[in-house]
Amino acid sequence: MDSAELVRVNRALMALSAGNRTLLRAGGEQELLEEMCRAVVEVAGYRMAWVGYAQHDAEKTIRPMAYAGFESGFLQRPGATWDESTERGRGASGNAIRTGKPFIVRDVQTDPYFAPWREAATKRGYASVLGLPLRIDGEVGGALVIYAQEPDAFDQAELELLSEMADDLAYGISALRTRIRQREAEEKIRRMAFYNPLTGLPNRLMLRQRLEQAIADAKRNNRSFPLLVLDLDRFREINEALGYVQADKLLQEIGPRLAKALAEQEFLAYIGEDAFAVLLPGGDAEHGADAARRILKALDQPFEAAGLLIDVRASIGIALFPGHGADPDSLILRADAAMYQAKHSSSGYAVHPGGKSREHARRLALVGELHRAIQDNELLLYCQPKAHIRTGTLCGAEALVRWRHPRHGMMALTEVIQIAEQTGLIRPLTYWVIGSALRQCHAWCEAGCEIPLAVNVSARNLREPLFVDRVKGLLSTWGTDPGLLQIEVTESALMEDPAGALETLTRLHAMGIEIGIDDFGTGYSSLSYLKRLPVDTLKVDQSFVRDIAVDANSATIVQSTIDLAHDLSLKVVGEGVENREIWDRLAALGCDMAQGHYLTEPLPAEEFTEWQRRSPWRLGRYETGSSGRASG
Ligand code: C2E
Ligand code: MG
Ligand code: MG
């Protein structure tokens, strides 16, 4: 190696190591390209260097991305391409890109292919050129072009070092792009976890995070803030009238309309089905009410969907930190509860009335624990039999849920169910009960005891779009005859949303499931309405039954209920039958069935057959397909 060669190898080596440092430091792709070019020129002493990316346009342009050194407008002239068929496609960059191999122009003055650039290059003191391909993610995406001021530069040793540098550069570009893709993927996953894809709005999870943050801030500064929960009224009906596709579109329009009614710092989230939430940055009940009025006003204008003008109404519940709760869950629960009150108010919104009473706090805590209890299978299925009064044979049982609470012991859920109904929790609870009931039915059938089991279902369940499908799914999971499943809905639940309930009950009834109205006499259902409902039985509330032996009034109510039911071809169950006397009275009034402590208190479902064997009560015959009507 002569000394000139040594000098050249040395400068290539310097370029390579400067390039390595650049690679480690560069924060972005553009910076990397610029730093590499600068290393080639400033550290290694070449006259000019640039990086071009191959474009996939019709002209196969090579777009200069970065350069360093004495350029003086060289790259702004009609540029190179990697299209072989044109003259300008045969330079160093074009060749390197096309062939994927280094391309050397030994002498700018004599190389015939360099003609298009000769004059401009000579003027700038470029004597020889090296084009190095940049292989990015498996394909040649561009070239690094280096100009030396002496002809015949770039011998083998130098070429190898510079090629290595170009490979490093290409690797760096790939790595940076991968990093960006990863970041994008992470961002997308983050979005998916925290945003609802349909509306593009933050979801419940994100709302909870924001609430946690807001609570921490408010505690630090001793401030209050309102949380609003908004539920669209009768969205189910809209859903059914328009079909899901159009209803989804409608939901997509409602979001922006709400957002427009809100200020920038007011945080809007979509928390499921037909519910939104708004977190205000600060303020009291009046600020909450003001936001509610703005929102309701924004919904005044009808929406256009499927060529129709649709009126969308909403009910808004408001809860305040710290007055109504000091953690995200209790605030959401209370705003949700207030929203249910708002459904019955003319203004369309309601502020939660209660303070943080100890009783309420206790119940809220129970609801929180119930959630876990459902998951941890702490619930137990109890059941209580019903008997035909005329024949004295067993004709069914009612599933009643019990909770073996780790601290409070065995408990009924009456008070918790009320709150569970105001929150979404009633859904998993009901599915747990139906699933367990069908499992129990299956076990009984295996043991040769076919007896229908009734489950209690809430109004909120009947409003779920997928309720019927899930019941169907559970029935087919256990292969149970639908006639063995009965559904009880309380009269008051029915009257909460009669139209919605009618639809769901009709579908369940059409599947062969018997429907009963529970606690009859405590709600205010109209006769005309009863006639339209697909109902098979009325269960007279125990408050009337209990007293028929002693109170003439109660006896009259029960008597007229029975007559009314029979006129409508409904069967009547008396519940709360505690003794022989009540049983006999009911028999005299023509009541069809009885349930109560006179037969037995509710007992663990798996002990039912054993109890029956030891009891004087005989099983009635269940006829498949007879919709569960046992005959004596
Ligand atoms: P319900 O559906 O009217 O259930 C009958 C209730 O009366 C049961 O109370 C039962 O133990 C009680 N009972 C039965 N016979 C007698 C009697 O002779 N005398 C007296 N004094 N009481 C009797 P329980 O199990 O405490 O359930 C209370 C309510 O909680 C149920 O009233 C029902 O509305 C609700 N519930 C129970 N389990 C579920 C469930 O799985 N889902 C839903 N949504 N509600 C449920
Ligand atoms: Mg019941
Ligand atoms: Mg009842």
XYZ file of C-alpha atoms and ligand atoms in Angstrom:
680
model
C 0.000 0.000 0.000
C 1.557 3.309 -1.004
C 1.154 6.378 1.124
C -1.678 7.865 -0.999
C -3.581 4.640 -0.629
C -2.923 4.662 3.076
C -4.323 8.151 3.381
C -7.476 7.107 1.555
C -8.027 3.974 3.575
C -7.482 6.029 6.622
C -10.145 8.564 5.683
C -12.606 5.792 4.877
C -11.887 4.283 8.255
C -12.563 7.612 9.905
C -15.813 7.904 8.005
C -16.804 4.443 9.188
C -16.144 5.089 12.854
C -17.724 8.563 12.758
C -20.705 6.918 11.114
C -20.903 4.419 13.960
C -21.044 7.167 16.524
C -23.728 8.903 14.513
C -25.731 5.714 14.406
C -25.778 5.471 18.157
C -26.753 9.054 18.680
C -29.318 9.844 16.005
C -32.824 10.412 17.288
C -34.608 10.386 13.937
C -34.134 9.286 10.370
C -33.503 12.729 8.865
C -30.955 13.530 11.537
C -29.217 10.226 10.872
C -28.923 10.911 7.135
C -27.568 14.401 7.672
C -25.057 13.301 10.279
C -23.807 10.475 8.060
C -23.244 12.825 5.146
C -21.443 15.200 7.461
C -19.217 12.431 8.794
C -18.248 11.507 5.238
C -17.306 15.067 4.381
C -16.080 16.655 7.581
C -14.380 13.732 9.248
C -13.169 11.817 6.229
C -12.558 14.793 3.934
C -14.524 13.777 0.818
C -15.804 16.713 -1.221
C -19.507 15.986 -1.110
C -21.903 13.279 -0.029
C -25.654 12.889 -0.336
C -28.311 10.335 0.303
C -31.171 9.791 -2.146
C -34.247 7.612 -1.746
C -35.671 5.681 -4.682
C -39.212 6.788 -5.420
C -41.681 4.454 -7.030
C -43.218 7.111 -9.276
C -43.433 6.894 -13.062
C -40.046 8.606 -13.526
C -38.369 6.477 -10.874
C -37.045 9.632 -9.309
C -34.240 9.567 -6.773
C -35.162 12.092 -4.142
C -32.249 13.788 -2.396
C -32.837 13.505 1.344
C -29.658 14.988 2.835
C -26.226 16.141 1.801
C -23.029 17.643 3.167
C -19.983 19.305 1.599
C -19.584 21.485 -1.422
C -22.878 21.099 -3.227
C -23.673 24.569 -4.541
C -27.014 23.681 -6.090
C -25.803 20.420 -7.653
C -28.742 18.450 -6.355
C -31.309 21.017 -7.404
C -30.518 20.476 -11.056
C -32.571 17.936 -13.018
C -31.831 14.986 -10.810
C -30.873 11.376 -11.224
C -33.316 8.545 -11.695
C -32.982 4.800 -11.368
C -34.700 4.282 -14.697
C -32.195 2.523 -16.962
C -33.851 3.666 -20.167
C -32.876 7.298 -19.713
C -29.459 8.877 -19.808
C -29.764 10.222 -16.289
C -30.543 6.727 -15.059
C -27.000 5.521 -15.597
C -25.124 7.542 -13.029
C -23.688 6.289 -9.753
C -26.882 6.529 -7.702
C -29.153 5.056 -10.402
C -26.859 2.114 -10.959
C -26.355 1.420 -7.293
C -30.096 1.383 -6.680
C -30.894 -0.729 -9.699
C -28.179 -3.338 -9.224
C -27.886 -3.281 -5.465
C -24.109 -3.104 -5.896
C -21.575 -0.283 -5.467
C -21.004 1.694 -8.631
C -17.845 3.715 -9.289
C -17.278 6.517 -11.776
C -13.466 6.444 -11.891
C -13.045 9.646 -13.788
C -15.738 12.202 -14.263
C -13.920 13.609 -17.291
C -13.738 10.412 -19.300
C -16.624 8.199 -18.203
C -19.080 8.266 -21.125
C -22.067 7.550 -18.853
C -21.346 10.576 -16.704
C -21.898 13.039 -19.570
C -25.159 14.559 -18.229
C -23.420 15.737 -15.040
C -19.885 16.307 -16.277
C -19.936 20.051 -16.552
C -21.685 20.682 -13.240
C -19.429 18.175 -11.456
C -16.247 19.596 -12.885
C -17.272 23.079 -11.792
C -17.619 21.815 -8.232
C -14.382 19.928 -8.189
C -15.779 16.379 -8.215
C -13.364 14.055 -9.947
C -14.666 10.589 -9.082
C -17.925 9.239 -7.701
C -19.028 6.258 -5.656
C -22.690 5.184 -5.424
C -23.471 2.774 -2.594
C -26.818 0.997 -2.360
C -28.809 1.291 0.864
C -30.518 -1.992 1.565
C -33.382 -1.117 3.892
C -35.724 -3.845 5.157
C -34.703 -6.274 2.450
C -34.861 -3.989 -0.556
C -32.699 -1.286 -2.031
C -34.405 1.872 -0.905
C -31.816 4.419 -1.907
C -28.149 5.262 -2.306
C -25.341 7.036 -0.529
C -23.306 8.935 -3.109
C -19.781 10.156 -2.342
C -17.666 12.514 -4.482
C -13.859 12.677 -4.219
C -11.805 15.507 -5.589
C -9.223 13.247 -7.197
C -9.832 10.816 -10.047
C -9.428 7.122 -9.418
C -10.303 7.320 -5.757
C -12.219 4.414 -4.176
C -9.855 1.471 -4.488
C -10.756 -1.936 -3.074
C -9.844 -1.320 0.574
C -11.564 2.034 0.662
C -14.599 0.657 -1.118
C -14.978 -2.104 1.428
C -14.886 0.280 4.360
C -17.321 2.724 2.763
C -19.675 -0.126 1.801
C -19.647 -1.218 5.384
C -20.559 2.301 6.402
C -23.448 2.399 3.914
C -24.678 -0.926 5.318
C -24.536 0.534 8.810
C -26.498 3.531 7.620
C -29.132 1.315 6.020
C -29.314 -0.733 9.199
C -29.781 2.453 11.196
C -32.609 3.565 8.950
C -34.325 0.179 9.315
C -33.922 0.240 13.056
C -35.388 3.715 13.350
C -38.328 2.777 11.157
C -38.944 -0.383 13.164
C -38.855 1.688 16.302
C -41.483 4.014 14.823
C -43.640 1.094 13.720
C -43.396 -0.359 17.201
C -44.339 2.941 18.717
C -47.295 3.200 16.354
C -48.382 -0.310 17.214
C -48.089 0.470 20.903
C -50.074 3.632 20.416
C -52.710 1.674 18.540
C -52.948 -0.915 21.280
C -53.150 1.864 23.824
C -55.937 3.445 21.816
C -57.751 0.152 21.572
C -57.589 -0.292 25.326
C -58.701 3.215 26.139
C -60.941 4.233 23.279
C -64.150 2.861 21.913
C -63.662 1.982 18.245
C -67.237 2.794 17.212
C -67.408 6.338 18.544
C -63.686 7.052 18.782
C -64.355 8.377 22.273
C -62.464 7.454 25.456
C -64.020 4.397 27.095
C -64.925 3.465 30.660
C -61.371 2.433 31.490
C -60.046 5.807 30.424
C -62.839 7.544 32.340
C -61.797 5.705 35.478
C -58.202 6.782 35.025
C -59.242 10.371 34.493
C -61.473 10.186 37.537
C -58.626 8.888 39.664
C -56.484 11.754 38.501
C -59.272 14.297 39.028
C -59.895 12.963 42.534
C -56.213 13.230 43.438
C -56.055 16.811 42.087
C -59.272 17.834 43.795
C -58.110 16.380 47.112
C -54.842 18.265 46.916
C -56.560 21.566 46.164
C -59.626 20.937 48.291
C -61.977 21.341 45.345
C -65.183 19.739 44.119
C -66.198 18.530 40.670
C -69.283 17.008 39.023
C -69.530 13.768 37.069
C -72.412 13.316 34.632
C -73.742 10.032 33.337
C -75.969 10.285 30.306
C -78.225 7.520 29.054
C -80.157 7.728 25.814
C -83.859 7.119 26.361
C -85.433 4.264 24.463
C -82.343 3.744 22.394
C -83.294 0.117 22.202
C -86.408 0.973 20.264
C -84.413 3.171 17.937
C -82.009 0.286 17.552
C -84.779 -2.044 16.580
C -86.532 0.410 14.312
C -83.406 1.404 12.407
C -81.349 -1.757 12.615
C -77.946 -1.946 14.249
C -75.985 -0.473 11.367
C -77.981 2.744 11.254
C -78.204 2.920 15.023
C -74.416 2.645 15.220
C -74.148 5.495 12.734
C -76.503 7.498 14.879
C -74.286 6.839 17.903
C -71.325 8.054 15.907
C -73.129 11.333 15.315
C -74.292 11.771 18.865
C -70.701 11.808 20.176
C -69.599 14.888 18.186
C -72.877 16.654 18.956
C -72.266 16.167 22.681
C -68.646 17.214 22.322
C -69.753 20.436 20.653
C -71.960 21.300 23.610
C -69.015 20.871 25.957
C -66.014 23.024 26.687
C -62.573 21.788 25.865
C -61.630 20.800 29.419
C -64.890 18.890 29.868
C -64.021 15.247 29.325
C -66.474 13.130 27.325
C -66.416 9.328 27.374
C -68.579 6.601 25.875
C -69.201 4.042 28.588
C -71.191 1.438 26.759
C -74.382 0.610 24.875
C -76.264 3.889 25.024
C -74.420 5.664 27.829
C -71.915 8.508 27.910
C -70.173 10.245 30.780
C -68.857 13.749 31.184
C -66.246 14.710 33.745
C -66.116 18.416 34.495
C -62.802 19.901 35.561
C -64.302 21.509 38.671
C -67.432 23.075 40.069
C -70.522 22.311 42.104
C -73.991 20.891 41.476
C -75.010 24.012 39.559
C -72.082 23.598 37.160
C -73.168 20.013 36.642
C -76.753 21.072 35.986
C -75.548 23.731 33.568
C -73.566 21.170 31.586
C -76.600 18.837 31.616
C -78.816 21.596 30.208
C -76.274 22.384 27.494
C -76.158 18.725 26.503
C -79.935 18.289 26.480
C -80.291 21.447 24.404
C -77.761 20.134 21.901
C -79.922 17.020 21.517
C -83.026 19.110 20.791
C -82.315 19.105 17.083
C -83.337 15.756 15.601
C -80.732 13.515 13.990
C -80.920 12.258 10.480
C -80.570 8.530 10.027
C -81.761 6.199 7.293
C -83.533 9.147 5.662
C -85.583 9.787 8.811
C -85.495 12.512 11.393
C -84.897 10.856 14.741
C -85.567 12.494 18.082
C -82.940 11.481 20.555
C -83.696 12.136 24.227
C -81.406 11.534 27.108
C -81.485 11.372 30.891
C -78.551 12.716 32.831
C -77.519 11.872 36.362
C -75.067 14.031 38.267
C -72.833 13.048 41.186
C -70.336 15.262 42.929
C -66.926 14.767 44.377
C -66.547 14.715 47.331
C -70.190 14.891 48.490
C -71.331 11.698 46.775
C -68.232 9.609 46.761
C -64.480 9.753 47.019
C -63.502 7.070 44.535
C -64.249 6.513 40.837
C -66.620 3.603 41.385
C -68.911 5.265 43.874
C -69.069 8.407 41.757
C -70.020 6.431 38.661
C -72.541 4.358 40.623
C -74.171 7.447 42.067
C -74.302 9.396 38.840
C -75.811 6.257 37.349
C -78.406 6.033 40.113
C -79.261 9.727 39.663
C -79.659 9.070 35.949
C -82.427 6.588 36.746
C -84.179 9.257 38.781
C -83.759 11.676 35.893
C -85.734 9.290 33.697
C -88.778 10.154 35.778
C -88.124 13.888 35.980
C -89.358 16.466 33.527
C -86.064 18.344 33.326
C -84.237 15.298 32.035
C -81.457 15.534 34.623
C -81.091 14.951 38.341
C -78.411 15.514 40.939
C -77.902 12.599 43.280
C -79.776 13.509 46.477
C -77.931 11.477 49.079
C -74.896 12.308 51.087
C -72.411 9.676 51.990
C -74.617 8.002 54.562
C -73.026 5.091 56.346
C -75.795 2.795 55.263
C -75.299 3.741 51.665
C -71.542 3.406 51.958
C -72.032 -0.068 53.370
C -74.239 -1.076 50.480
C -71.851 0.396 47.964
C -69.072 -1.616 49.518
C -71.243 -4.711 49.257
C -71.866 -4.067 45.585
C -68.142 -3.786 45.030
C -67.633 -7.082 46.805
C -70.493 -8.687 44.930
C -68.633 -8.097 41.722
C -65.724 -10.115 43.025
C -68.058 -12.679 44.560
C -69.570 -13.439 41.151
C -66.131 -13.993 39.711
C -64.913 -16.014 42.665
C -68.049 -18.157 42.686
C -69.053 -17.198 46.213
C -72.724 -17.202 45.237
C -74.938 -20.165 45.921
C -78.077 -21.289 44.208
C -80.974 -21.922 46.533
C -84.396 -22.973 45.429
C -87.896 -23.029 46.808
C -90.560 -25.400 45.457
C -94.067 -24.536 44.261
C -97.003 -26.920 44.498
C -100.350 -27.318 42.746
C -102.964 -26.573 45.332
C -105.635 -28.860 43.895
C -103.456 -31.969 43.660
C -100.781 -31.150 46.202
C -98.005 -32.126 43.801
C -94.790 -30.198 43.194
C -94.843 -28.301 39.910
C -91.721 -26.188 39.918
C -89.244 -24.252 41.980
C -87.886 -20.737 42.137
C -84.158 -20.072 42.010
C -83.062 -17.666 44.732
C -79.526 -16.503 45.041
C -77.579 -16.565 48.297
C -74.151 -15.194 49.122
C -71.768 -16.807 51.504
C -70.031 -13.602 52.499
C -66.590 -14.111 54.030
C -67.407 -11.745 56.950
C -71.194 -11.367 57.091
C -71.933 -15.041 56.621
C -74.824 -16.377 54.568
C -77.013 -13.590 53.252
C -79.904 -12.964 50.881
C -79.248 -10.313 48.294
C -82.408 -8.219 48.531
C -80.718 -4.929 49.404
C -77.730 -5.472 47.148
C -79.867 -6.428 44.188
C -81.493 -3.033 44.299
C -78.146 -1.334 43.809
C -76.950 -3.986 41.412
C -79.962 -3.107 39.294
C -78.910 0.510 39.182
C -75.470 -0.480 37.998
C -74.404 -2.890 35.337
C -73.777 -5.557 37.954
C -77.204 -7.083 37.606
C -76.111 -8.446 34.235
C -73.345 -10.802 35.344
C -75.464 -11.687 38.362
C -78.463 -12.700 36.259
C -76.306 -14.684 33.861
C -74.730 -16.453 36.806
C -78.177 -17.368 38.135
C -79.542 -18.526 34.783
C -76.402 -20.538 34.087
C -76.510 -22.152 37.524
C -80.241 -22.808 37.252
C -79.821 -24.609 33.934
C -76.924 -26.599 35.300
C -79.143 -27.613 38.185
C -82.022 -28.521 35.850
C -79.632 -30.693 33.908
C -78.551 -32.483 37.092
C -82.167 -33.024 38.086
C -83.092 -34.391 34.673
C -80.156 -36.799 34.880
C -81.566 -37.949 38.210
C -84.988 -38.453 36.618
C -86.580 -35.389 38.169
C -87.912 -32.993 35.561
C -89.035 -29.871 37.300
C -89.164 -26.320 35.922
C -86.974 -23.751 37.647
C -87.921 -20.063 37.666
C -85.322 -17.289 37.757
C -85.870 -13.657 38.703
C -84.949 -11.214 35.964
C -84.653 -7.439 36.262
C -86.001 -4.730 33.994
C -82.454 -3.840 33.119
C -81.832 -7.366 31.800
C -84.830 -7.068 29.520
C -83.345 -3.926 27.986
C -80.109 -5.626 26.990
C -80.015 -6.181 23.241
C -78.262 -9.535 23.607
C -80.239 -10.929 26.520
C -82.406 -13.304 24.486
C -79.416 -14.574 22.562
C -77.483 -15.274 25.718
C -80.401 -17.140 27.234
C -80.628 -19.170 24.045
C -76.913 -19.869 24.255
C -77.183 -21.051 27.849
C -80.156 -23.265 27.005
C -78.293 -24.945 24.206
C -75.156 -25.268 26.340
C -77.061 -27.467 28.765
C -79.403 -28.925 26.163
C -82.311 -27.922 28.338
C -85.931 -27.969 27.191
C -86.917 -24.262 27.280
C -90.074 -25.298 29.097
C -87.932 -26.118 32.118
C -86.821 -22.510 32.410
C -89.268 -19.932 33.710
C -88.751 -16.235 34.091
C -90.164 -14.011 36.815
C -90.291 -10.266 36.361
C -91.645 -8.011 39.060
C -94.650 -5.936 38.215
C -92.800 -2.706 38.965
C -89.903 -3.691 36.709
C -92.362 -4.378 33.919
C -93.940 -0.970 34.219
C -90.561 0.788 34.129
C -90.192 0.248 30.419
C -93.260 -1.637 29.215
C -92.517 -1.383 25.502
C -88.959 -2.637 25.867
C -90.032 -5.441 28.171
C -92.828 -6.508 25.840
C -90.434 -7.085 22.985
C -87.973 -9.199 24.930
C -90.645 -11.169 26.771
C -92.413 -11.935 23.510
C -89.255 -13.430 22.098
C -88.538 -15.455 25.223
C -92.109 -16.679 25.312
C -91.937 -17.693 21.666
C -88.982 -19.905 22.585
C -91.229 -21.800 25.006
C -90.144 -20.100 28.206
C -92.962 -19.491 30.669
C -93.243 -15.924 31.977
C -94.559 -14.954 35.377
C -95.261 -11.579 36.936
C -93.759 -11.428 40.415
C -94.924 -9.453 43.455
C -98.218 -8.768 41.723
C -100.296 -6.123 43.433
C -97.374 -3.919 44.440
C -96.943 -2.226 41.070
C -99.550 -0.450 39.042
C -99.950 -2.394 35.864
C -103.006 -1.624 33.829
C -105.338 -4.374 32.812
C -105.142 -3.481 29.159
C -101.429 -3.845 29.394
C -101.565 -7.230 31.041
C -103.663 -8.489 28.174
C -100.940 -7.661 25.684
C -98.112 -9.220 27.644
C -97.062 -12.784 26.886
C -97.553 -13.829 30.480
C -98.516 -17.242 31.872
C -98.705 -16.685 35.611
C -99.332 -14.004 38.196
C -97.606 -14.327 41.540
C -99.640 -12.555 44.182
C -97.341 -10.644 46.486
C -96.765 -12.223 49.869
C -97.881 -9.061 51.689
C -101.460 -9.829 50.614
C -101.244 -13.597 50.931
C -99.822 -13.495 54.422
C -102.852 -11.599 55.694
C -105.735 -13.335 53.953
C -106.590 -15.328 57.040
C -106.864 -12.249 59.236
C -107.622 -9.309 56.966
C -110.755 -9.155 54.862
C -109.238 -6.482 52.648
C -106.316 -8.659 51.685
C -108.661 -11.547 51.033
C -110.693 -9.369 48.670
C -107.575 -8.237 46.799
C -106.381 -11.803 46.413
C -109.824 -12.976 45.354
C -110.166 -10.299 42.673
C -106.600 -10.871 41.459
C -107.364 -14.553 41.006
C -110.603 -13.823 39.160
C -108.901 -11.254 36.958
C -106.075 -13.640 36.155
C -108.435 -16.459 35.305
C -110.396 -14.151 33.000
C -107.140 -13.561 31.175
C -106.388 -17.326 31.217
C -103.467 -16.849 33.577
C -102.526 -19.184 36.415
C -102.079 -17.730 39.882
C -99.354 -18.488 42.381
C -99.722 -17.417 45.986
C -96.304 -16.685 47.518
C -95.453 -16.486 51.194
C -97.719 -19.400 52.094
C -96.521 -19.981 55.614
C -99.034 -22.432 56.983
C -101.899 -24.803 56.379
C -104.477 -22.117 57.074
C -103.263 -19.830 54.280
C -103.038 -22.827 51.967
C -106.645 -23.722 52.649
C -107.847 -20.154 52.153
C -106.047 -19.930 48.825
C -107.600 -23.235 47.836
C -111.025 -21.842 48.657
C -110.342 -18.761 46.526
C -109.397 -20.938 43.538
C -105.689 -20.133 43.560
C -103.716 -22.541 41.357
C -100.317 -22.838 43.019
C -98.605 -22.027 46.279
C -95.046 -21.326 47.366
C -93.779 -20.631 50.842
C -92.451 -21.895 54.130
C -95.437 -24.247 54.433
C -93.664 -26.422 51.847
C -90.142 -25.439 52.866
C -87.845 -22.475 53.240
C -85.504 -21.981 50.288
C -82.887 -24.739 50.392
C -79.581 -25.362 48.615
C -80.532 -26.471 45.114
C -78.432 -29.617 45.271
C -80.321 -30.745 48.372
C -83.688 -30.426 46.663
C -84.167 -34.024 45.508
C -83.110 -35.360 48.875
C -85.587 -33.026 50.601
C -88.331 -34.094 48.225
C -87.743 -37.786 48.890
C -88.083 -37.252 52.602
C -91.052 -34.854 52.349
C -94.744 -35.708 51.907
C -94.766 -33.750 48.605
C -94.906 -35.824 45.436
C -93.529 -34.715 42.077
C -96.022 -33.768 39.401
C -95.562 -35.094 35.914
C -93.754 -32.686 33.626
C -94.673 -32.917 29.961
C -91.956 -31.903 27.525
C -93.076 -29.064 25.305
C -96.041 -28.283 27.521
C -94.426 -25.023 28.463
C -93.734 -26.310 31.892
C -97.318 -26.800 32.988
C -97.167 -29.790 35.248
C -100.281 -31.810 35.603
C -101.338 -33.438 38.811
P -89.189 -12.996 45.255
O -88.816 -13.312 43.867
O -90.572 -12.537 45.505
O -88.827 -14.251 46.114
C -89.578 -14.732 47.137
C -89.005 -14.327 48.452
O -89.907 -14.676 49.476
C -87.716 -15.039 48.807
O -86.913 -14.152 49.511
C -88.184 -16.157 49.718
O -87.216 -16.633 50.606
C -89.288 -15.469 50.460
N -90.257 -16.419 50.997
C -90.647 -17.587 50.434
N -91.608 -18.183 51.174
C -91.836 -17.384 52.229
C -92.734 -17.443 53.321
O -93.497 -18.369 53.504
N -92.727 -16.414 54.215
C -91.882 -15.377 54.059
N -91.913 -14.404 54.948
N -91.015 -15.267 53.010
C -91.008 -16.261 52.104
P -85.431 -13.896 49.172
O -84.766 -15.137 48.751
O -84.869 -13.104 50.283
O -85.520 -12.995 47.917
C -86.026 -11.727 48.006
C -86.142 -11.129 46.664
O -84.860 -10.909 46.086
C -86.870 -12.003 45.676
O -88.243 -11.869 45.834
C -86.379 -11.455 44.378
O -87.120 -10.326 44.003
C -84.984 -11.054 44.715
N -84.073 -12.085 44.222
C -83.684 -13.221 44.782
N -82.856 -13.895 43.980
C -82.760 -13.149 42.859
C -82.061 -13.278 41.628
O -81.382 -14.282 41.365
N -82.196 -12.300 40.707
C -82.967 -11.212 40.939
N -83.045 -10.270 39.976
N -83.640 -11.056 42.060
C -83.534 -12.003 43.018
Mg -89.489 -14.197 42.397
Mg -92.201 -12.231 44.913
